[in-house]
Coordinates of C-alpha atoms in Angstrom, one line a residue:
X6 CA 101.2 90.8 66.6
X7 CA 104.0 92.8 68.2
X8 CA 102.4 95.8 69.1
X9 CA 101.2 97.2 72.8
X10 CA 97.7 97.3 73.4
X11 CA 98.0 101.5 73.2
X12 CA 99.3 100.7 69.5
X13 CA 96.8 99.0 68.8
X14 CA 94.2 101.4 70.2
X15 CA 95.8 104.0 67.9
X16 CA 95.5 101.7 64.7
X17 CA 91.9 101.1 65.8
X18 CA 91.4 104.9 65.6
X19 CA 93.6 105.6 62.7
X20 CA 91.4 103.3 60.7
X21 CA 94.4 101.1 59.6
X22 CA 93.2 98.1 62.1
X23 CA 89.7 97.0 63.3
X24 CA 88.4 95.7 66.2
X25 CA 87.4 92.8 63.9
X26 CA 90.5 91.9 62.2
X27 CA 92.7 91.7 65.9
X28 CA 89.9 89.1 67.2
X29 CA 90.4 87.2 64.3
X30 CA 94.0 87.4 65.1
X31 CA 93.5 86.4 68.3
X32 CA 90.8 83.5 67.4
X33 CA 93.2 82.2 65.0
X34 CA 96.1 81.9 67.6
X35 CA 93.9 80.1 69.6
X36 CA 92.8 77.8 66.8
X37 CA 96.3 77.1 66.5
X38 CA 97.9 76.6 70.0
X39 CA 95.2 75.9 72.2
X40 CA 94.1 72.3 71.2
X41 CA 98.6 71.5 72.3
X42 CA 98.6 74.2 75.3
X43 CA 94.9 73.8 76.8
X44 CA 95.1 77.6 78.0
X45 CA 91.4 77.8 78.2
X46 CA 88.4 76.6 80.2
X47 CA 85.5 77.8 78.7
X48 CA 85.7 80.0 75.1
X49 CA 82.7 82.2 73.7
X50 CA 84.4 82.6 70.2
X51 CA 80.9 83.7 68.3
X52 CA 79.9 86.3 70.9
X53 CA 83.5 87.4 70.7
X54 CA 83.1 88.4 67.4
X55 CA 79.7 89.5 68.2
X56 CA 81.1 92.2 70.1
X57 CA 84.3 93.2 68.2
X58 CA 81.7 93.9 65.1
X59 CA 80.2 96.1 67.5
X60 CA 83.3 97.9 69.0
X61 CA 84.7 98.4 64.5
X62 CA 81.4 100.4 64.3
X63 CA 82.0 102.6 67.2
X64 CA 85.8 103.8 66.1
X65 CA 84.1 104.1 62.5
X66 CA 82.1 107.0 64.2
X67 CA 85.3 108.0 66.4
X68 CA 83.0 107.0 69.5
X69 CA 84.9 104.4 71.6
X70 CA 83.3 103.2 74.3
X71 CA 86.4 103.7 76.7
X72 CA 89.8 102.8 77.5
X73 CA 89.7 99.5 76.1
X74 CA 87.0 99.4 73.6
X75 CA 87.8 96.5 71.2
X76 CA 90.4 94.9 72.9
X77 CA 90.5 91.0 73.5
X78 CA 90.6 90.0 77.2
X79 CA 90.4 87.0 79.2
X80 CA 89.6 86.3 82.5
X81 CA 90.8 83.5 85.2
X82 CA 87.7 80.9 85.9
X83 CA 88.0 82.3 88.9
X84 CA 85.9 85.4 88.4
X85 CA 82.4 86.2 87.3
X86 CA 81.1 87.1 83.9
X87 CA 77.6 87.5 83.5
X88 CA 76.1 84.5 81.6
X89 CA 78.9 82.2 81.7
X90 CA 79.7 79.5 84.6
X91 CA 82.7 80.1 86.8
X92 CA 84.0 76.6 87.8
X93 CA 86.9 76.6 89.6
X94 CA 88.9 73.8 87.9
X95 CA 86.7 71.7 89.9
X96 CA 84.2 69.0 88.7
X97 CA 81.9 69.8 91.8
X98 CA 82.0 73.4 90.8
X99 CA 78.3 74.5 89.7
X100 CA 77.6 74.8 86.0
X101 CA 75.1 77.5 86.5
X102 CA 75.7 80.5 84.5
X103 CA 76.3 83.5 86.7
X104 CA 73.6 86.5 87.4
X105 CA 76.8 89.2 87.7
X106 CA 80.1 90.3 87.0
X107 CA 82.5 90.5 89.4
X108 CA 84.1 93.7 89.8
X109 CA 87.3 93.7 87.6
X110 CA 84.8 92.3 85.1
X111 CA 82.6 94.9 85.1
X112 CA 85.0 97.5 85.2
X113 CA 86.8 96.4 81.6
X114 CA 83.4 95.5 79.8
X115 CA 82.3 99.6 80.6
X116 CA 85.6 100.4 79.0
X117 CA 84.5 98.1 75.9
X118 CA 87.1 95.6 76.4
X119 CA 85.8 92.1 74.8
X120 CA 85.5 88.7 76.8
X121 CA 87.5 85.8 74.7
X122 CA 86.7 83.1 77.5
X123 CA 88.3 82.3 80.6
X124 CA 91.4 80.7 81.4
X125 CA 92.2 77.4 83.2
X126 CA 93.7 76.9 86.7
X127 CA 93.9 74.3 89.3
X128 CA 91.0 73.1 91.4
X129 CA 90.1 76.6 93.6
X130 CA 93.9 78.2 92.5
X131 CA 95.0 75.5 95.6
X132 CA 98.8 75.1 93.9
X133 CA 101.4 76.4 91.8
X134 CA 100.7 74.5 88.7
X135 CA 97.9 74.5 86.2
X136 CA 96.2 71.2 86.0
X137 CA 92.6 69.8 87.2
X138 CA 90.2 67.4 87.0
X139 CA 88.2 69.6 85.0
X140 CA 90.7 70.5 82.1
X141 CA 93.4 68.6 82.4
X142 CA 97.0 70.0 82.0
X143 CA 98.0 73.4 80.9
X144 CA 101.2 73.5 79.5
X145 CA 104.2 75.3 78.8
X146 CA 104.8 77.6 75.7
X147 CA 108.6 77.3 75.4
X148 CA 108.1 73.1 75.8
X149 CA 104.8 71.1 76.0
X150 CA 106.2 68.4 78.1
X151 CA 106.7 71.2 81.1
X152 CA 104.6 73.1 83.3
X153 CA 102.8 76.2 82.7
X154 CA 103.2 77.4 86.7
X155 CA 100.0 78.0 88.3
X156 CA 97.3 79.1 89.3
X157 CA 96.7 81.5 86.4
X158 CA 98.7 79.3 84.1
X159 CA 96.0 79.4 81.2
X160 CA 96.4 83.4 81.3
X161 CA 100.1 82.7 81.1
X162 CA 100.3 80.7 78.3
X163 CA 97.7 83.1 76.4
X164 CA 99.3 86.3 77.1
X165 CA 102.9 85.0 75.8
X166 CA 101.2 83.1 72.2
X167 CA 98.7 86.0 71.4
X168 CA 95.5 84.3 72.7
X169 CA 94.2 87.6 73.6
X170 CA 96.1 91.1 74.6
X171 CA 95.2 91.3 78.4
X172 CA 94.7 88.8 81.0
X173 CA 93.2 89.0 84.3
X174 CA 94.8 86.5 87.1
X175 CA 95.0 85.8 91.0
X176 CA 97.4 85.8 93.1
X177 CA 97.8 84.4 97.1
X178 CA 100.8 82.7 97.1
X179 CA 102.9 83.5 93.8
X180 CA 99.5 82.5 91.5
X181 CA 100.4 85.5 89.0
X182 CA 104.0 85.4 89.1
X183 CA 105.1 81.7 89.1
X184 CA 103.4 81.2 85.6
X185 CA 104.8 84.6 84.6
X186 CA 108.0 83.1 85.5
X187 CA 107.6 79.7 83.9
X188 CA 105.9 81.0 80.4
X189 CA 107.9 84.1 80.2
X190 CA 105.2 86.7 80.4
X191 CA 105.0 90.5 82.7
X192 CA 102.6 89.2 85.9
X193 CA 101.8 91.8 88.6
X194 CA 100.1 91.4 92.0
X195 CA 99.4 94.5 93.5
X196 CA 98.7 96.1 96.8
X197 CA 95.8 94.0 98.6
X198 CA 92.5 96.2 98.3
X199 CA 93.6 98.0 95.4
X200 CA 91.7 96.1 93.1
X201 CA 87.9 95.6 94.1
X202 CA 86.4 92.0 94.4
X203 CA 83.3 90.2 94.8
X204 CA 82.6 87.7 95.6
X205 CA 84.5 88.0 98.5
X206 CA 88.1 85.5 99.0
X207 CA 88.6 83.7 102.6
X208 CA 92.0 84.4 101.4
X209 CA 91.4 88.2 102.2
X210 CA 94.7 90.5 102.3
X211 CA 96.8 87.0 101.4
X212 CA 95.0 87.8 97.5
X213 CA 95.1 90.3 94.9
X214 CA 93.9 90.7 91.6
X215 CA 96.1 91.6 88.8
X216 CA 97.3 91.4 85.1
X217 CA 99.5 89.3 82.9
X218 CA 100.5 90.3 79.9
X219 CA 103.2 90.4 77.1
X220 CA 104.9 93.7 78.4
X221 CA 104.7 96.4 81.5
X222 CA 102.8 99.3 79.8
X223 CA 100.5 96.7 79.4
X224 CA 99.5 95.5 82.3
X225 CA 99.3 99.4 83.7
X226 CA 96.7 100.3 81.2
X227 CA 94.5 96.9 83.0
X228 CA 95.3 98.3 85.9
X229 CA 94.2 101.6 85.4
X230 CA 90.7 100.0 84.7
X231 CA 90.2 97.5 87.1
X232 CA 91.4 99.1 90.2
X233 CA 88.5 101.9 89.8
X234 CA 85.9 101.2 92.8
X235 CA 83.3 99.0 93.3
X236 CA 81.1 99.2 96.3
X237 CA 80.3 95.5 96.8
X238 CA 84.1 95.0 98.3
X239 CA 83.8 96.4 101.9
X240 CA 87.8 96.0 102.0
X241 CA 89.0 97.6 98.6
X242 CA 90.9 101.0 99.3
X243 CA 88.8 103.6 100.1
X244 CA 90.7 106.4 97.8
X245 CA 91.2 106.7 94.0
X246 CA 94.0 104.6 93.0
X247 CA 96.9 106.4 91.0
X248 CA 96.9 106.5 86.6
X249 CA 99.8 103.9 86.4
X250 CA 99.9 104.8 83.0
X251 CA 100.8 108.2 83.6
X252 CA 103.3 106.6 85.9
X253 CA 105.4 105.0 83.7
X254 CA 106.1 108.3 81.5
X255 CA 107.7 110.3 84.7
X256 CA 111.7 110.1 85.5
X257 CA 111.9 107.3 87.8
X258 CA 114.3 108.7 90.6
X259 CA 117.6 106.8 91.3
X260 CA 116.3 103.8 93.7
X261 CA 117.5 101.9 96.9
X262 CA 117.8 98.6 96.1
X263 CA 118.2 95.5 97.5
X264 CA 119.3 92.3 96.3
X265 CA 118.9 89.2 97.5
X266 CA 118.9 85.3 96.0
X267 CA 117.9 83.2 98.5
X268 CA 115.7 83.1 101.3
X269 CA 116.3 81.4 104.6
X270 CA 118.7 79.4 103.0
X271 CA 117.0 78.0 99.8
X272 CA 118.7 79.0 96.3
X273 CA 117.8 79.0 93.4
X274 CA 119.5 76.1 91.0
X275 CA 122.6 76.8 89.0
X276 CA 120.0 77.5 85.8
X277 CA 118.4 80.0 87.2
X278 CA 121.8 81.2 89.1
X279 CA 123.1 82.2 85.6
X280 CA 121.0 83.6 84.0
X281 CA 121.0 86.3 87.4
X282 CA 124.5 86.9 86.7
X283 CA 124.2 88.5 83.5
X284 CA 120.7 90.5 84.8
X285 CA 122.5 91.7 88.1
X286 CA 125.2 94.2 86.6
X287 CA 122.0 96.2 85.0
X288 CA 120.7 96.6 88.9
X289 CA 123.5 99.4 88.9
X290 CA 121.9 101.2 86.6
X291 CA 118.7 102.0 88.2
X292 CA 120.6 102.8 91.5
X293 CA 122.4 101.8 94.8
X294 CA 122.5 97.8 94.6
X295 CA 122.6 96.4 98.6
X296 CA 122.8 92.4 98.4
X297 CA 121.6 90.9 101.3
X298 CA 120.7 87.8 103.1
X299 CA 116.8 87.0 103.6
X300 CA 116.5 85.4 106.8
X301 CA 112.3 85.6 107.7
X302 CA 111.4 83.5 110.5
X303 CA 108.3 81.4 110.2
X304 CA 107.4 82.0 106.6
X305 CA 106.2 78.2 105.8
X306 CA 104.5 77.6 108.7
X307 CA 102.4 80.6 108.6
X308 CA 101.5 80.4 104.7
X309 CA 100.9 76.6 105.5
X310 CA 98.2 77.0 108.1
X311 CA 96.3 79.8 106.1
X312 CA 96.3 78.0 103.0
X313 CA 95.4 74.5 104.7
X314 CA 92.1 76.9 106.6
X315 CA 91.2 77.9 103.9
X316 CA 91.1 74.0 101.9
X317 CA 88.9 73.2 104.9
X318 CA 86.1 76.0 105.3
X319 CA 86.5 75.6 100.8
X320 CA 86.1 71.7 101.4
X321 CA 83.0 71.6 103.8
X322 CA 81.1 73.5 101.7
X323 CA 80.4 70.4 99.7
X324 CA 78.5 67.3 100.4
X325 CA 80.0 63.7 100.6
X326 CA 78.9 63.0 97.0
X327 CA 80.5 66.1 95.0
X328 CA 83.7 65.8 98.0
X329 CA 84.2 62.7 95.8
X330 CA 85.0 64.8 92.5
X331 CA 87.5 67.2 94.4
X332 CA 91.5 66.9 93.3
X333 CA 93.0 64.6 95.7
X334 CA 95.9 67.5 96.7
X335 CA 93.3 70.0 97.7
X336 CA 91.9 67.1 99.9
X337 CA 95.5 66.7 101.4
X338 CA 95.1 70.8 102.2
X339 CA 91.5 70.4 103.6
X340 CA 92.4 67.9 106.0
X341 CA 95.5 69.4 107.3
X342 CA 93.0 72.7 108.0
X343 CA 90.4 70.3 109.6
X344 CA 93.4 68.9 112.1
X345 CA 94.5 72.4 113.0
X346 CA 93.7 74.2 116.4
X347 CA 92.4 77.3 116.7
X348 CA 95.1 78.3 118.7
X349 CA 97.6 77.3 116.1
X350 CA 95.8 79.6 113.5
X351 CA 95.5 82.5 115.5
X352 CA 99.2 81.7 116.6
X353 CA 99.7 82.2 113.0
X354 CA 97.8 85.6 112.4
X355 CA 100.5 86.8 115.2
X356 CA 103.6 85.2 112.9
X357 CA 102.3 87.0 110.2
X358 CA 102.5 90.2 111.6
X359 CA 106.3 89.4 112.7
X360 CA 106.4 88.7 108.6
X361 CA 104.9 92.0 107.8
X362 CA 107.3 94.2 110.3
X363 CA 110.2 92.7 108.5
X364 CA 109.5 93.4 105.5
X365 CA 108.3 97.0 106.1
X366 CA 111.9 97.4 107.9
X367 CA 113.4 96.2 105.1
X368 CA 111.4 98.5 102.6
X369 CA 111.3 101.5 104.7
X370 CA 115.2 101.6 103.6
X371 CA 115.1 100.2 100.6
X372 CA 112.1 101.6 97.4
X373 CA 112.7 97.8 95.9
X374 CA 113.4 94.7 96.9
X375 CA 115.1 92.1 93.8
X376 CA 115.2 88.9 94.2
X377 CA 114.7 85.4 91.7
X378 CA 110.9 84.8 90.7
X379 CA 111.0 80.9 91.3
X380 CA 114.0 78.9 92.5
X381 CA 114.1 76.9 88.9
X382 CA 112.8 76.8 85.7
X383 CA 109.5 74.7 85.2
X384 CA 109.4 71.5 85.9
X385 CA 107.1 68.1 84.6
X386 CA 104.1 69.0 82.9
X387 CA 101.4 67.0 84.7
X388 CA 103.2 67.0 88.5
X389 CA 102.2 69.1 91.4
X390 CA 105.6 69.8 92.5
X391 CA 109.5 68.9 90.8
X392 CA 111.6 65.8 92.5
X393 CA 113.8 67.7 94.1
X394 CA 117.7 66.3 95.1
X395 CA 119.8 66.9 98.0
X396 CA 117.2 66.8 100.6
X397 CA 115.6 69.8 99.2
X398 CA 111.5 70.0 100.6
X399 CA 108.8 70.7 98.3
X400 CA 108.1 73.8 98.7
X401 CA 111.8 74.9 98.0
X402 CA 111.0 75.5 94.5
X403 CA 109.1 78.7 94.8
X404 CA 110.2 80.3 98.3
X405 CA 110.8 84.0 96.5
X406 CA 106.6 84.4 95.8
X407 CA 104.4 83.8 98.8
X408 CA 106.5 86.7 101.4
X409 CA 104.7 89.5 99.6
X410 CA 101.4 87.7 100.2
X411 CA 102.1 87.4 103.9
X412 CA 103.7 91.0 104.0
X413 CA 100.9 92.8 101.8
X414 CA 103.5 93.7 99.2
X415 CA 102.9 94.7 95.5
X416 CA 105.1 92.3 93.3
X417 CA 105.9 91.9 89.8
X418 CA 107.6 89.1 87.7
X419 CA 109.2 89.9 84.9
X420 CA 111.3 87.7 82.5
X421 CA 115.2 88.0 82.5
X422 CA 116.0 85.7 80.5
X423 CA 116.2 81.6 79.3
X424 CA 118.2 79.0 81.2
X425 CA 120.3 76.7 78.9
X426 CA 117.5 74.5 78.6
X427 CA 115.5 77.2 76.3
X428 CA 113.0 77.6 79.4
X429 CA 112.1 81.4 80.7
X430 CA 113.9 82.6 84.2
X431 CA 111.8 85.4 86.1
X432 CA 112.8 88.4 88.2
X433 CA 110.9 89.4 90.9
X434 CA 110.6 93.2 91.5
X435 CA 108.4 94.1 95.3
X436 CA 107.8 97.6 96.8
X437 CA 106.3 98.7 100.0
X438 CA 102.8 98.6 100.7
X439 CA 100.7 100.6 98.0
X440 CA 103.8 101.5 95.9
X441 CA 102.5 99.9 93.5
X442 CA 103.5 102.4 90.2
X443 CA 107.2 102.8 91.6
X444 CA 107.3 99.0 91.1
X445 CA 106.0 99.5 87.2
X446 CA 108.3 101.9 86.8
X447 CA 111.3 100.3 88.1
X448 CA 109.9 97.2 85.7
X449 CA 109.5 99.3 83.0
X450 CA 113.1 100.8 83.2
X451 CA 114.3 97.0 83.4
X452 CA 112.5 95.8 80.8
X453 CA 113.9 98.4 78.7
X454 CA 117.6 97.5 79.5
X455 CA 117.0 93.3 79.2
X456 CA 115.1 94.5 76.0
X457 CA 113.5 90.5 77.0
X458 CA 110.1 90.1 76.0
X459 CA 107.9 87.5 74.7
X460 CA 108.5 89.2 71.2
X461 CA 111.9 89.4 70.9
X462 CA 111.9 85.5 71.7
X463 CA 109.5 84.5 68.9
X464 CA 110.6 83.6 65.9
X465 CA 108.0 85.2 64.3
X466 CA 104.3 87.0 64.9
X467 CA 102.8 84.0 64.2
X468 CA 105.0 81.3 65.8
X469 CA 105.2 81.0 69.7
X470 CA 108.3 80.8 71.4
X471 CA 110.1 77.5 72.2
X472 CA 109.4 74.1 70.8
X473 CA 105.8 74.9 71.2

């Protein structure tokens, strides 16, 4: 179904769609492309429908229950919902259900939004692709034999086929952009704190919550709901986050920009590279275009040894037995944590800061910064990382995501296009800290002008894009 979510909400109230007949949309999407893309983890199809029944009698008595009554969701398996487990990708996870949402949860069932099921990602989110020993491989839309990106690679895939209308994802290194990138969908990580969360991340300001879905206006409508407070997160923003919504319908002002393709050296491959070409002339049109060289000292290093911390603390928590079940990668992570000195880490924390003064520099002249999402296209279904040539590292592959992580920057992937392979390139729009609606708006105006989304792509309502 082509249609925004706020379409939709106005067919709902017009009486010329129910809540009913866009789950059984939905449902039959996933009956279709699920058992070939494995987007999900866990699927309450019955209650679904339970509830949508619920939500076609409230419009019949023009009583919505709020923003987002009747409207299909799912949610990462990284976050609670009441009476379903959360497992993590992880065969040691628990399989108890949980006593309590967690707060973006909470926030979009009060606004009547319904729970589809949740979406797969890798064992605790710890890479950039979407498979585990719990659900195997997630794969790509555009051609099953590639990856979806990770971690929130099920959302991905369902946002872009029409397995739901809004998807809630994570993101500490590039885990809601790089599968935006790969699947061709709108991914956004905002500001750190903006959105409440419980239970609490050891990844602290290195995560944020956000959403992916098929376009921008989108994913502000999810935001304006899930970034309303929540007092079990002592470090969510103590002040009323703006209507991003509202955002998107003001002029957006001619902006600074600044351009840049690569990042301490690393480019992106000559797919990617050309499909940049044709997207850069359109810069111009949202203002002053400054290409520049990123040159950020100590940028793998530092997101190294926070990430490999965190594997360890994650990994300890388990016994020898269940240690057993865990994905032999996110072992690799733990035991590079348990080897690291304390001095080292907190040696880190100092880096970071150097990270987060350049960037502000660099934004306190700039409103955007522009860069490639990911370095390529998606690679092998099934791999943790592509087999890269020319003494290229493994980590050269997504160098544009993690910075706004490290630098506490809101960040947005939108897609700009297909390489000549058929598979989706992603731009990557950032903003200073906590301007989070000039980066929607400056997606919004560049969405407008690529006039790329997953629907124009599609050969039909009903058929997903590529060889899918």
């Amino acid at each position: 179904m082509q249609l925004s979510v706020r379409e939709i909400l106005a067919l709902y109230q017009r009486r010329e769609l129910s809540p009913v007949e866009m789950m059984e949309v939905c449902l039959k999407q996933i009956l279709k492309y699920n058992p070939m893309l494995n987007a999900f983890a866990f699927l309450d199809e019955k209650h679904a429908l339970h509830q949508a029944k619920g939500a076609e009698r409230r419009w019949k008595r023009d009583a919505p229950a709020g923003l987002l009554d009747g409207i299909p969701v799912t949610i990462k398996d990284w976050f609670h919902h009441k009476g379903w487990p959360t497992r993590y990708g992880s065969l040691a996870s628990s399989q108890i259900a949980q006593n309590e949402d967690s707060p973006p949860v909470a926030r979009l069932r009060e606004q009547g939004a319904i729970f589809l099921g949740k979406t797969t990602l890798p064992e605790y989110g710890h890479k950039g692709v979407t498979h585990s020993p719990l659900t195997g491989i997630t794969r790509n839309p555009w051609n099953r034999e590639r990856t979806s990106g990770g971690s929130s690679g099920g959302a991905a895939v369902a946002a872009v086929t029409g397995m739901g209308l809004l998807h809630l994802g994570s993101d500490a290194g590039g885990s809601i952009r790089i599968p935006a990138s790969f699947s061709g969908a709108f991914g956004f990580k905002p500001s750190p704190g903006l959105v409440p969360n419980w239970p609490p991340s050891l990844f602290s300001t290195l995560s944020s919550t956000g959403p992916l879905a098929r376009c921008v206006d989108d994913a502000a409508l999810m935001l304006d709901v899930v970034t309303q407070p929540d007092a079990r997160d002592w470090f969510a923003l103590p002040f009323p986050s703006p209507n991003f919504s509202a955002a998107l319908k003001k002029p957006l002002p001619k902006l600074r920009i600044a351009y840049a393709t690569s990042i301490n050296g690393i480019t992106p491959t000559p797919e990617v590279t050309d499909v940049l070409k044709k997207v850069r002339p359109l810069l111009d049109a949202l203002g002053k275009v400054e290409e520049i060289t990123l040159t950020v000292p100590h940028l793998v290093d530092v997101f190294n040894k926070h990430w490999s911390a965190v594997a360890s603390w994650s990994a300890a928590q388990f016994g020898a037995r269940e240690k057993k079940k865990l994905d032999p990668r996110f072992l690799h992570w733990a035991a590079q944590g348990d080897a690291l000195p304390l001095h080292d880490y907190l040696q880190a924390e100092r880096d970071r800061m150097t990270i987060g003064e350049y960037f502000k520099s660099l934004l306190d002249t700039h409103d955007i910064l522009v860069t490639p999402t990911t370095a390529m296209t998606a690679f092998e279904a099934g791999a943790d990382m592509p087999v890269l040539a020319n003494g290229r590292k493994w980590d050269d592959w997504t160098p544009f995501t993690y910075p706004a992580n490290l630098a506490r920057l809101p960040a947005a992937s939108l897609p700009a296009g297909l390489d000549k392979n058929g598979l989706p390139v992603g731009l990557q729009v950032m903003g200073g800290y906590l301007k989070d609606a000039l980066v929607l708006q400056a997606c919004k105006k560049l969405e407008e002008t690529l006039a790329f989304t997953p629907w124009t792509l599609s050969a039909s309502p009903d058929t997903p894009p590529g060889r899918a």
